[in-house]
Amino acid sequence: MNRLVGKHRIGVISAGVLVTIAALGAIALNAAPNPAPNSATDSGASAAAPAVVELYESQGCSSCPPANSNVNALADRRDILALNFAVTYWDQLGWKDTFAKPAYTARQWDYARAAGRPQVATPQVIINGRGAVVGNDPKRLAAAIRDNARGNTGPVITVAAGKVMIGKGPSSGPATVWLVRYDPRDLVVPIRAGENNGRTLAHRNIVRSLAAVGTWKGGATTLELPAGGDANYRSAILVQQGQGGKIVAAARL
Protein backbone atom coordinates (compact mmCIF):
# COMPACT_ATOMS: atom_id res chain seq x y z
CA MET A 1 0.00 0.00 0.00
CA ASN A 2 1.00 3.58 -0.50
CA ARG A 3 1.63 5.47 2.69
CA LEU A 4 0.42 9.05 3.01
CA VAL A 5 1.24 11.26 5.96
CA GLY A 6 -0.72 14.48 6.36
CA LYS A 7 -0.10 17.37 8.72
CA HIS A 8 -2.60 16.09 11.29
CA ARG A 9 -3.21 12.45 10.46
CA ILE A 10 -1.62 9.25 9.27
CA GLY A 11 -3.62 7.15 6.84
CA VAL A 12 -3.07 3.98 4.85
CA ILE A 13 -4.72 3.81 1.43
CA SER A 14 -6.59 0.61 0.77
CA ALA A 15 -5.55 -1.65 -2.07
CA GLY A 16 -8.82 -0.89 -3.86
CA VAL A 17 -7.86 2.71 -4.54
CA LEU A 18 -4.11 2.23 -4.88
CA VAL A 19 -4.00 2.25 -8.68
CA THR A 20 -6.09 5.42 -8.90
CA ILE A 21 -3.99 7.26 -6.32
CA ALA A 22 -0.71 6.19 -7.95
CA ALA A 23 -1.92 7.30 -11.36
CA LEU A 24 -3.15 10.65 -10.06
CA GLY A 25 0.12 11.13 -8.18
CA ALA A 26 2.14 10.56 -11.32
CA ILE A 27 0.02 13.06 -13.27
CA ALA A 28 -0.18 15.72 -10.59
CA LEU A 29 3.42 15.55 -9.47
CA ASN A 30 5.10 15.03 -12.80
CA ALA A 31 2.59 16.72 -15.11
CA ALA A 32 4.20 14.97 -18.08
CA PRO A 33 2.35 13.12 -20.86
CA ASN A 34 2.90 9.42 -21.35
CA PRO A 35 6.31 9.08 -22.99
CA ALA A 36 6.82 7.32 -26.28
CA PRO A 37 7.52 3.58 -25.92
CA ASN A 38 11.25 4.09 -25.56
CA SER A 39 13.00 3.05 -22.35
CA ALA A 40 16.08 5.21 -22.97
CA THR A 41 16.55 8.00 -20.44
CA ASP A 42 18.01 11.29 -21.65
CA SER A 43 18.98 12.94 -18.38
CA GLY A 44 20.33 16.10 -20.00
CA ALA A 45 23.34 15.62 -17.69
CA SER A 46 26.88 14.24 -17.73
CA ALA A 47 29.29 12.36 -15.51
CA ALA A 48 30.73 15.70 -14.33
CA ALA A 49 27.28 17.13 -13.55
CA PRO A 50 24.89 14.22 -12.96
CA ALA A 51 21.12 14.47 -12.65
CA VAL A 52 20.07 13.86 -9.03
CA VAL A 53 17.39 11.18 -8.66
CA GLU A 54 16.21 10.77 -5.05
CA LEU A 55 14.01 7.83 -4.12
CA TYR A 56 11.97 8.02 -0.90
CA GLU A 57 10.87 4.55 0.15
CA SER A 58 10.55 2.10 3.01
CA GLN A 59 11.07 -1.63 3.41
CA GLY A 60 7.64 -1.73 5.08
CA CYS A 61 5.83 -0.38 1.99
CA SER A 62 4.49 -3.04 -0.39
CA SER A 63 4.24 -0.48 -3.23
CA CYS A 64 7.92 0.46 -3.00
CA PRO A 65 9.81 -2.51 -4.51
CA PRO A 66 9.03 -1.63 -8.18
CA ALA A 67 10.26 1.96 -7.71
CA ASN A 68 13.26 0.68 -5.79
CA SER A 69 14.09 -1.68 -8.66
CA ASN A 70 13.71 1.10 -11.25
CA VAL A 71 16.04 3.44 -9.37
CA ASN A 72 18.49 0.59 -8.68
CA ALA A 73 18.73 0.15 -12.44
CA LEU A 74 20.03 3.73 -12.73
CA ALA A 75 22.70 3.35 -10.05
CA ASP A 76 25.57 2.59 -12.44
CA ARG A 77 24.85 5.40 -14.89
CA ARG A 78 27.50 8.11 -14.70
CA ASP A 79 25.09 10.82 -15.86
CA ILE A 80 22.70 10.05 -12.97
CA LEU A 81 23.30 10.24 -9.23
CA ALA A 82 20.69 7.84 -7.84
CA LEU A 83 20.16 8.16 -4.08
CA ASN A 84 17.91 5.97 -1.94
CA PHE A 85 16.49 7.74 1.13
CA ALA A 86 14.70 5.36 3.53
CA VAL A 87 11.97 7.11 5.53
CA THR A 88 10.67 6.35 9.01
CA TYR A 89 6.90 6.72 8.88
CA TRP A 90 6.32 3.05 8.07
CA ASP A 91 8.40 1.84 11.01
CA GLN A 92 5.50 1.46 13.45
CA LEU A 93 3.50 -0.81 11.13
CA GLY A 94 5.25 -4.11 11.76
CA TRP A 95 8.74 -3.66 10.28
CA LYS A 96 11.39 -1.10 11.17
CA ASP A 97 13.37 -0.12 8.07
CA THR A 98 17.03 -1.03 8.55
CA PHE A 99 18.30 2.15 6.83
CA ALA A 100 15.69 4.78 7.71
CA LYS A 101 16.52 8.04 9.52
CA PRO A 102 14.29 10.92 10.65
CA ALA A 103 16.48 13.35 8.67
CA TYR A 104 15.44 11.67 5.43
CA THR A 105 11.76 11.90 6.35
CA ALA A 106 12.33 15.59 7.14
CA ARG A 107 13.97 16.10 3.74
CA GLN A 108 10.97 14.61 1.97
CA TRP A 109 8.70 16.92 3.97
CA ASP A 110 10.85 19.89 2.89
CA TYR A 111 10.16 18.97 -0.72
CA ALA A 112 6.44 18.59 -0.03
CA ARG A 113 6.15 21.97 1.68
CA ALA A 114 8.18 23.73 -1.01
CA ALA A 115 5.86 22.32 -3.69
CA GLY A 116 2.67 23.00 -1.72
CA ARG A 117 1.84 19.34 -1.22
CA PRO A 118 -0.07 18.58 2.01
CA GLN A 119 1.42 15.13 2.56
CA VAL A 120 4.31 12.82 1.82
CA ALA A 121 4.00 9.34 0.39
CA THR A 122 6.04 6.32 -0.60
CA PRO A 123 7.30 5.54 -3.11
CA GLN A 124 8.27 8.95 -4.46
CA VAL A 125 11.14 10.00 -6.71
CA ILE A 126 12.34 13.63 -6.72
CA ILE A 127 14.42 14.68 -9.74
CA ASN A 128 16.90 17.55 -9.34
CA GLY A 129 14.66 19.02 -6.62
CA ARG A 130 12.36 20.14 -9.44
CA GLY A 131 9.70 17.51 -9.99
CA ALA A 132 8.33 14.31 -8.52
CA VAL A 133 6.89 11.04 -9.78
CA VAL A 134 5.77 7.82 -8.09
CA GLY A 135 8.57 5.87 -9.76
CA ASN A 136 6.87 2.51 -10.28
CA ASP A 137 6.60 2.98 -14.07
CA PRO A 138 10.03 3.08 -15.74
CA LYS A 139 8.70 5.05 -18.74
CA ARG A 140 7.20 7.76 -16.52
CA LEU A 141 10.40 7.83 -14.49
CA ALA A 142 12.46 8.27 -17.66
CA ALA A 143 10.13 11.07 -18.82
CA ALA A 144 10.36 12.82 -15.45
CA ILE A 145 14.16 12.74 -15.57
CA ARG A 146 14.10 14.28 -19.05
CA ASP A 147 11.50 16.89 -18.13
CA ASN A 148 13.33 18.02 -14.97
CA ALA A 149 16.86 18.30 -16.37
CA ARG A 150 19.01 21.05 -14.81
CA GLY A 151 20.83 22.10 -17.95
CA ASN A 152 24.41 23.41 -17.83
CA THR A 153 24.01 26.66 -15.89
CA GLY A 154 25.18 25.45 -12.45
CA PRO A 155 28.58 26.09 -10.91
CA VAL A 156 31.49 23.69 -11.41
CA ILE A 157 32.33 21.54 -8.37
CA THR A 158 35.87 20.28 -7.74
CA VAL A 159 37.51 18.58 -4.77
CA ALA A 160 41.12 18.57 -3.59
CA ALA A 161 42.98 18.13 -0.29
CA GLY A 162 39.86 17.62 1.79
CA LYS A 163 38.11 20.71 0.43
CA VAL A 164 35.30 21.26 -2.04
CA MET A 165 35.48 24.22 -4.41
CA ILE A 166 32.27 25.56 -5.93
CA GLY A 167 32.74 27.95 -8.82
CA LYS A 168 30.86 31.08 -9.81
CA GLY A 169 27.40 30.81 -11.24
CA PRO A 170 23.94 32.38 -11.37
CA SER A 171 22.18 32.31 -8.00
CA SER A 172 18.72 33.34 -6.87
CA GLY A 173 19.76 33.30 -3.21
CA PRO A 174 21.82 31.32 -0.71
CA ALA A 175 22.09 27.63 -1.49
CA THR A 176 22.90 24.85 0.96
CA VAL A 177 25.91 22.68 0.17
CA TRP A 178 25.10 19.11 1.20
CA LEU A 179 27.57 16.28 1.67
CA VAL A 180 25.90 12.93 1.00
CA ARG A 181 27.53 9.63 1.90
CA TYR A 182 25.93 6.55 0.36
CA ASP A 183 26.62 2.85 0.04
CA PRO A 184 26.96 1.77 -3.62
CA ARG A 185 26.97 -1.95 -2.87
CA ASP A 186 24.10 -4.36 -3.52
CA LEU A 187 22.48 -4.63 -0.09
CA VAL A 188 19.98 -7.48 0.21
CA VAL A 189 17.63 -7.42 3.21
CA PRO A 190 15.22 -10.23 4.17
CA ILE A 191 11.98 -8.74 5.52
CA ARG A 192 10.46 -10.61 8.47
CA ALA A 193 7.28 -8.64 9.19
CA GLY A 194 4.93 -5.98 7.84
CA GLU A 195 3.54 -5.66 4.32
CA ASN A 196 6.65 -7.15 2.70
CA ASN A 197 6.94 -10.05 5.12
CA GLY A 198 8.75 -12.96 3.51
CA ARG A 199 10.27 -10.91 0.69
CA THR A 200 13.95 -10.21 0.16
CA LEU A 201 14.58 -6.66 -1.05
CA ALA A 202 17.65 -5.44 -2.92
CA HIS A 203 18.96 -1.89 -2.40
CA ARG A 204 21.54 0.27 -4.19
CA ASN A 205 23.04 3.65 -3.24
CA ILE A 206 21.45 3.72 0.20
CA VAL A 207 22.10 7.11 1.82
CA ARG A 208 23.88 6.65 5.14
CA SER A 209 24.45 10.31 6.08
CA LEU A 210 23.43 13.78 4.93
CA ALA A 211 25.15 16.89 6.31
CA ALA A 212 25.13 20.58 5.42
CA VAL A 213 28.75 21.73 5.08
CA GLY A 214 28.23 25.34 4.07
CA THR A 215 26.48 27.89 1.88
CA TRP A 216 27.02 29.01 -1.71
CA LYS A 217 25.84 32.48 -2.76
CA GLY A 218 26.94 32.61 -6.38
CA GLY A 219 30.62 33.41 -5.94
CA ALA A 220 33.58 31.06 -5.92
CA THR A 221 33.46 29.23 -2.56
CA THR A 222 35.80 26.80 -0.80
CA LEU A 223 34.54 24.62 2.05
CA GLU A 224 36.20 22.13 4.36
CA LEU A 225 34.92 18.57 4.18
CA PRO A 226 34.67 16.36 7.26
CA ALA A 227 36.91 13.32 7.39
CA GLY A 228 35.63 10.28 5.53
CA GLY A 229 33.83 7.48 7.31
CA ASP A 230 33.29 3.89 6.17
CA ALA A 231 35.66 3.06 3.31
CA ASN A 232 32.82 1.26 1.52
CA TYR A 233 30.82 4.46 1.18
CA ARG A 234 30.98 6.99 -1.63
CA SER A 235 30.31 10.71 -1.37
CA ALA A 236 28.60 13.39 -3.39
CA ILE A 237 27.98 17.12 -3.15
CA LEU A 238 24.58 18.72 -3.78
CA VAL A 239 24.12 22.49 -4.07
CA GLN A 240 20.48 23.21 -3.34
CA GLN A 241 18.49 26.44 -3.28
CA GLY A 242 16.40 27.02 -0.18
CA GLN A 243 14.71 24.32 1.87
CA GLY A 244 13.35 21.67 -0.45
CA GLY A 245 14.32 23.79 -3.46
CA LYS A 246 15.98 23.15 -6.79
CA ILE A 247 19.35 21.44 -6.99
CA VAL A 248 21.59 23.74 -9.04
CA ALA A 249 24.72 21.58 -9.07
CA ALA A 250 25.87 18.11 -8.08
CA ALA A 251 29.03 16.06 -8.28
CA ARG A 252 30.41 12.73 -7.11
CA LEU A 253 33.59 13.05 -5.05
Tab-separated table of C-alpha atoms in Angstrom:
chain	number	residue	atom	x	y	z
A	1	MET	CA	0.000	0.000	0.000
A	2	ASN	CA	1.004	3.580	-0.504
A	3	ARG	CA	1.628	5.468	2.692
A	4	LEU	CA	0.422	9.051	3.008
A	5	VAL	CA	1.245	11.262	5.961
A	6	GLY	CA	-0.722	14.482	6.364
A	7	LYS	CA	-0.096	17.366	8.718
A	8	HIS	CA	-2.603	16.093	11.288
A	9	ARG	CA	-3.210	12.450	10.460
A	10	ILE	CA	-1.624	9.247	9.267
A	11	GLY	CA	-3.623	7.146	6.844
A	12	VAL	CA	-3.069	3.978	4.850
A	13	ILE	CA	-4.724	3.806	1.433
A	14	SER	CA	-6.593	0.609	0.767
A	15	ALA	CA	-5.549	-1.654	-2.073
A	16	GLY	CA	-8.821	-0.890	-3.860
A	17	VAL	CA	-7.855	2.709	-4.538
A	18	LEU	CA	-4.111	2.234	-4.881
A	19	VAL	CA	-4.002	2.251	-8.681
A	20	THR	CA	-6.088	5.422	-8.901
A	21	ILE	CA	-3.991	7.264	-6.316
A	22	ALA	CA	-0.706	6.193	-7.948
A	23	ALA	CA	-1.922	7.298	-11.363
A	24	LEU	CA	-3.151	10.648	-10.061
A	25	GLY	CA	0.115	11.125	-8.183
A	26	ALA	CA	2.142	10.558	-11.318
A	27	ILE	CA	0.023	13.058	-13.269
A	28	ALA	CA	-0.181	15.720	-10.588
A	29	LEU	CA	3.415	15.549	-9.465
A	30	ASN	CA	5.101	15.026	-12.803
A	31	ALA	CA	2.592	16.717	-15.107
A	32	ALA	CA	4.200	14.966	-18.079
A	33	PRO	CA	2.346	13.119	-20.857
A	34	ASN	CA	2.899	9.425	-21.353
A	35	PRO	CA	6.314	9.080	-22.994
A	36	ALA	CA	6.821	7.321	-26.276
A	37	PRO	CA	7.518	3.579	-25.918
A	38	ASN	CA	11.253	4.085	-25.560
A	39	SER	CA	12.998	3.054	-22.349
A	40	ALA	CA	16.082	5.211	-22.973
A	41	THR	CA	16.552	7.997	-20.442
A	42	ASP	CA	18.005	11.292	-21.646
A	43	SER	CA	18.980	12.941	-18.378
A	44	GLY	CA	20.328	16.097	-19.996
A	45	ALA	CA	23.344	15.623	-17.692
A	46	SER	CA	26.881	14.243	-17.732
A	47	ALA	CA	29.287	12.358	-15.506
A	48	ALA	CA	30.727	15.703	-14.332
A	49	ALA	CA	27.276	17.134	-13.552
A	50	PRO	CA	24.887	14.224	-12.963
A	51	ALA	CA	21.117	14.467	-12.648
A	52	VAL	CA	20.075	13.855	-9.027
A	53	VAL	CA	17.393	11.183	-8.661
A	54	GLU	CA	16.214	10.774	-5.052
A	55	LEU	CA	14.008	7.825	-4.119
A	56	TYR	CA	11.970	8.022	-0.904
A	57	GLU	CA	10.871	4.555	0.147
A	58	SER	CA	10.554	2.097	3.009
A	59	GLN	CA	11.074	-1.629	3.414
A	60	GLY	CA	7.641	-1.727	5.078
A	61	CYS	CA	5.834	-0.380	1.995
A	62	SER	CA	4.489	-3.037	-0.390
A	63	SER	CA	4.244	-0.484	-3.234
A	64	CYS	CA	7.923	0.462	-2.999
A	65	PRO	CA	9.811	-2.508	-4.508
A	66	PRO	CA	9.030	-1.629	-8.179
A	67	ALA	CA	10.256	1.964	-7.710
A	68	ASN	CA	13.258	0.676	-5.791
A	69	SER	CA	14.088	-1.680	-8.658
A	70	ASN	CA	13.715	1.101	-11.254
A	71	VAL	CA	16.043	3.440	-9.366
A	72	ASN	CA	18.492	0.593	-8.677
A	73	ALA	CA	18.727	0.154	-12.444
A	74	LEU	CA	20.034	3.733	-12.735
A	75	ALA	CA	22.705	3.354	-10.052
A	76	ASP	CA	25.574	2.589	-12.440
A	77	ARG	CA	24.852	5.397	-14.887
A	78	ARG	CA	27.498	8.113	-14.701
A	79	ASP	CA	25.088	10.822	-15.856
A	80	ILE	CA	22.704	10.054	-12.968
A	81	LEU	CA	23.301	10.237	-9.226
A	82	ALA	CA	20.687	7.845	-7.845
A	83	LEU	CA	20.165	8.158	-4.081
A	84	ASN	CA	17.915	5.967	-1.940
A	85	PHE	CA	16.486	7.739	1.134
A	86	ALA	CA	14.701	5.361	3.529
A	87	VAL	CA	11.967	7.113	5.530
A	88	THR	CA	10.673	6.346	9.015
A	89	TYR	CA	6.902	6.718	8.884
A	90	TRP	CA	6.317	3.048	8.074
A	91	ASP	CA	8.399	1.839	11.009
A	92	GLN	CA	5.501	1.465	13.448
A	93	LEU	CA	3.503	-0.810	11.133
A	94	GLY	CA	5.253	-4.108	11.758
A	95	TRP	CA	8.735	-3.662	10.280
A	96	LYS	CA	11.390	-1.096	11.167
A	97	ASP	CA	13.371	-0.123	8.069
A	98	THR	CA	17.029	-1.032	8.551
A	99	PHE	CA	18.300	2.146	6.830
A	100	ALA	CA	15.687	4.780	7.711
A	101	LYS	CA	16.517	8.036	9.522
A	102	PRO	CA	14.287	10.925	10.654
A	103	ALA	CA	16.483	13.347	8.674
A	104	TYR	CA	15.439	11.666	5.430
A	105	THR	CA	11.763	11.903	6.351
A	106	ALA	CA	12.333	15.593	7.143
A	107	ARG	CA	13.972	16.101	3.743
A	108	GLN	CA	10.966	14.607	1.968
A	109	TRP	CA	8.704	16.923	3.975
A	110	ASP	CA	10.851	19.889	2.891
A	111	TYR	CA	10.160	18.973	-0.717
A	112	ALA	CA	6.443	18.588	-0.029
A	113	ARG	CA	6.147	21.974	1.676
A	114	ALA	CA	8.181	23.728	-1.011
A	115	ALA	CA	5.863	22.323	-3.686
A	116	GLY	CA	2.673	23.003	-1.724
A	117	ARG	CA	1.840	19.337	-1.224
A	118	PRO	CA	-0.070	18.583	2.012
A	119	GLN	CA	1.415	15.127	2.560
A	120	VAL	CA	4.313	12.822	1.818
A	121	ALA	CA	4.003	9.344	0.387
A	122	THR	CA	6.042	6.319	-0.605
A	123	PRO	CA	7.302	5.545	-3.112
A	124	GLN	CA	8.272	8.948	-4.465
A	125	VAL	CA	11.138	10.002	-6.707
A	126	ILE	CA	12.340	13.625	-6.717
A	127	ILE	CA	14.419	14.682	-9.735
A	128	ASN	CA	16.905	17.545	-9.340
A	129	GLY	CA	14.661	19.021	-6.625
A	130	ARG	CA	12.359	20.137	-9.442
A	131	GLY	CA	9.703	17.511	-9.992
A	132	ALA	CA	8.329	14.307	-8.523
A	133	VAL	CA	6.894	11.044	-9.778
A	134	VAL	CA	5.768	7.823	-8.091
A	135	GLY	CA	8.573	5.867	-9.764
A	136	ASN	CA	6.865	2.508	-10.283
A	137	ASP	CA	6.596	2.977	-14.065
A	138	PRO	CA	10.034	3.082	-15.739
A	139	LYS	CA	8.698	5.047	-18.736
A	140	ARG	CA	7.202	7.756	-16.525
A	141	LEU	CA	10.396	7.835	-14.485
A	142	ALA	CA	12.455	8.267	-17.655
A	143	ALA	CA	10.135	11.067	-18.822
A	144	ALA	CA	10.363	12.817	-15.449
A	145	ILE	CA	14.164	12.743	-15.570
A	146	ARG	CA	14.096	14.280	-19.049
A	147	ASP	CA	11.499	16.890	-18.125
A	148	ASN	CA	13.333	18.017	-14.973
A	149	ALA	CA	16.857	18.298	-16.372
A	150	ARG	CA	19.008	21.049	-14.807
A	151	GLY	CA	20.831	22.102	-17.946
A	152	ASN	CA	24.410	23.410	-17.827
A	153	THR	CA	24.009	26.657	-15.886
A	154	GLY	CA	25.180	25.453	-12.453
A	155	PRO	CA	28.581	26.088	-10.909
A	156	VAL	CA	31.486	23.692	-11.410
A	157	ILE	CA	32.334	21.543	-8.367
A	158	THR	CA	35.873	20.281	-7.741
A	159	VAL	CA	37.507	18.581	-4.768
A	160	ALA	CA	41.125	18.572	-3.593
A	161	ALA	CA	42.979	18.132	-0.290
A	162	GLY	CA	39.857	17.625	1.786
A	163	LYS	CA	38.113	20.714	0.427
A	164	VAL	CA	35.298	21.256	-2.037
A	165	MET	CA	35.482	24.223	-4.409
A	166	ILE	CA	32.271	25.555	-5.928
A	167	GLY	CA	32.740	27.952	-8.819
A	168	LYS	CA	30.864	31.080	-9.808
A	169	GLY	CA	27.401	30.815	-11.243
A	170	PRO	CA	23.939	32.376	-11.370
A	171	SER	CA	22.185	32.307	-8.001
A	172	SER	CA	18.722	33.338	-6.868
A	173	GLY	CA	19.755	33.304	-3.213
A	174	PRO	CA	21.818	31.323	-0.710
A	175	ALA	CA	22.086	27.630	-1.489
A	176	THR	CA	22.899	24.852	0.960
A	177	VAL	CA	25.907	22.680	0.174
A	178	TRP	CA	25.099	19.106	1.197
A	179	LEU	CA	27.567	16.280	1.668
A	180	VAL	CA	25.902	12.932	1.002
A	181	ARG	CA	27.525	9.633	1.904
A	182	TYR	CA	25.932	6.551	0.363
A	183	ASP	CA	26.620	2.848	0.035
A	184	PRO	CA	26.960	1.766	-3.622
A	185	ARG	CA	26.966	-1.947	-2.870
A	186	ASP	CA	24.099	-4.358	-3.518
A	187	LEU	CA	22.482	-4.634	-0.091
A	188	VAL	CA	19.984	-7.476	0.214
A	189	VAL	CA	17.634	-7.417	3.210
A	190	PRO	CA	15.216	-10.230	4.171
A	191	ILE	CA	11.981	-8.744	5.519
A	192	ARG	CA	10.463	-10.614	8.465
A	193	ALA	CA	7.277	-8.638	9.190
A	194	GLY	CA	4.926	-5.977	7.841
A	195	GLU	CA	3.540	-5.664	4.316
A	196	ASN	CA	6.646	-7.152	2.697
A	197	ASN	CA	6.937	-10.047	5.119
A	198	GLY	CA	8.754	-12.962	3.508
A	199	ARG	CA	10.270	-10.914	0.691
A	200	THR	CA	13.952	-10.213	0.164
A	201	LEU	CA	14.577	-6.659	-1.046
A	202	ALA	CA	17.651	-5.437	-2.925
A	203	HIS	CA	18.959	-1.886	-2.404
A	204	ARG	CA	21.541	0.275	-4.193
A	205	ASN	CA	23.042	3.648	-3.241
A	206	ILE	CA	21.453	3.717	0.200
A	207	VAL	CA	22.103	7.110	1.817
A	208	ARG	CA	23.884	6.649	5.141
A	209	SER	CA	24.446	10.309	6.080
A	210	LEU	CA	23.429	13.779	4.932
A	211	ALA	CA	25.150	16.887	6.305
A	212	ALA	CA	25.128	20.576	5.422
A	213	VAL	CA	28.747	21.728	5.079
A	214	GLY	CA	28.235	25.342	4.075
A	215	THR	CA	26.483	27.885	1.877
A	216	TRP	CA	27.015	29.009	-1.711
A	217	LYS	CA	25.839	32.481	-2.762
A	218	GLY	CA	26.942	32.612	-6.380
A	219	GLY	CA	30.623	33.409	-5.942
A	220	ALA	CA	33.583	31.059	-5.916
A	221	THR	CA	33.460	29.234	-2.564
A	222	THR	CA	35.803	26.797	-0.797
A	223	LEU	CA	34.539	24.624	2.053
A	224	GLU	CA	36.201	22.128	4.361
A	225	LEU	CA	34.923	18.571	4.180
A	226	PRO	CA	34.666	16.361	7.259
A	227	ALA	CA	36.910	13.318	7.395
A	228	GLY	CA	35.630	10.283	5.530
A	229	GLY	CA	33.831	7.477	7.308
A	230	ASP	CA	33.288	3.890	6.165
A	231	ALA	CA	35.657	3.062	3.310
A	232	ASN	CA	32.816	1.263	1.518
A	233	TYR	CA	30.817	4.457	1.179
A	234	ARG	CA	30.976	6.994	-1.626
A	235	SER	CA	30.308	10.707	-1.366
A	236	ALA	CA	28.603	13.386	-3.391
A	237	ILE	CA	27.984	17.119	-3.149
A	238	LEU	CA	24.584	18.721	-3.779
A	239	VAL	CA	24.125	22.493	-4.072
A	240	GLN	CA	20.478	23.215	-3.345
A	241	GLN	CA	18.487	26.438	-3.278
A	242	GLY	CA	16.399	27.019	-0.177
A	243	GLN	CA	14.708	24.325	1.874
A	244	GLY	CA	13.351	21.668	-0.447
A	245	GLY	CA	14.319	23.787	-3.455
A	246	LYS	CA	15.983	23.147	-6.787
A	247	ILE	CA	19.352	21.443	-6.992
A	248	VAL	CA	21.585	23.738	-9.037
A	249	ALA	CA	24.723	21.577	-9.071
A	250	ALA	CA	25.865	18.107	-8.077
A	251	ALA	CA	29.035	16.057	-8.279
A	252	ARG	CA	30.415	12.734	-7.111
A	253	LEU	CA	33.585	13.048	-5.050
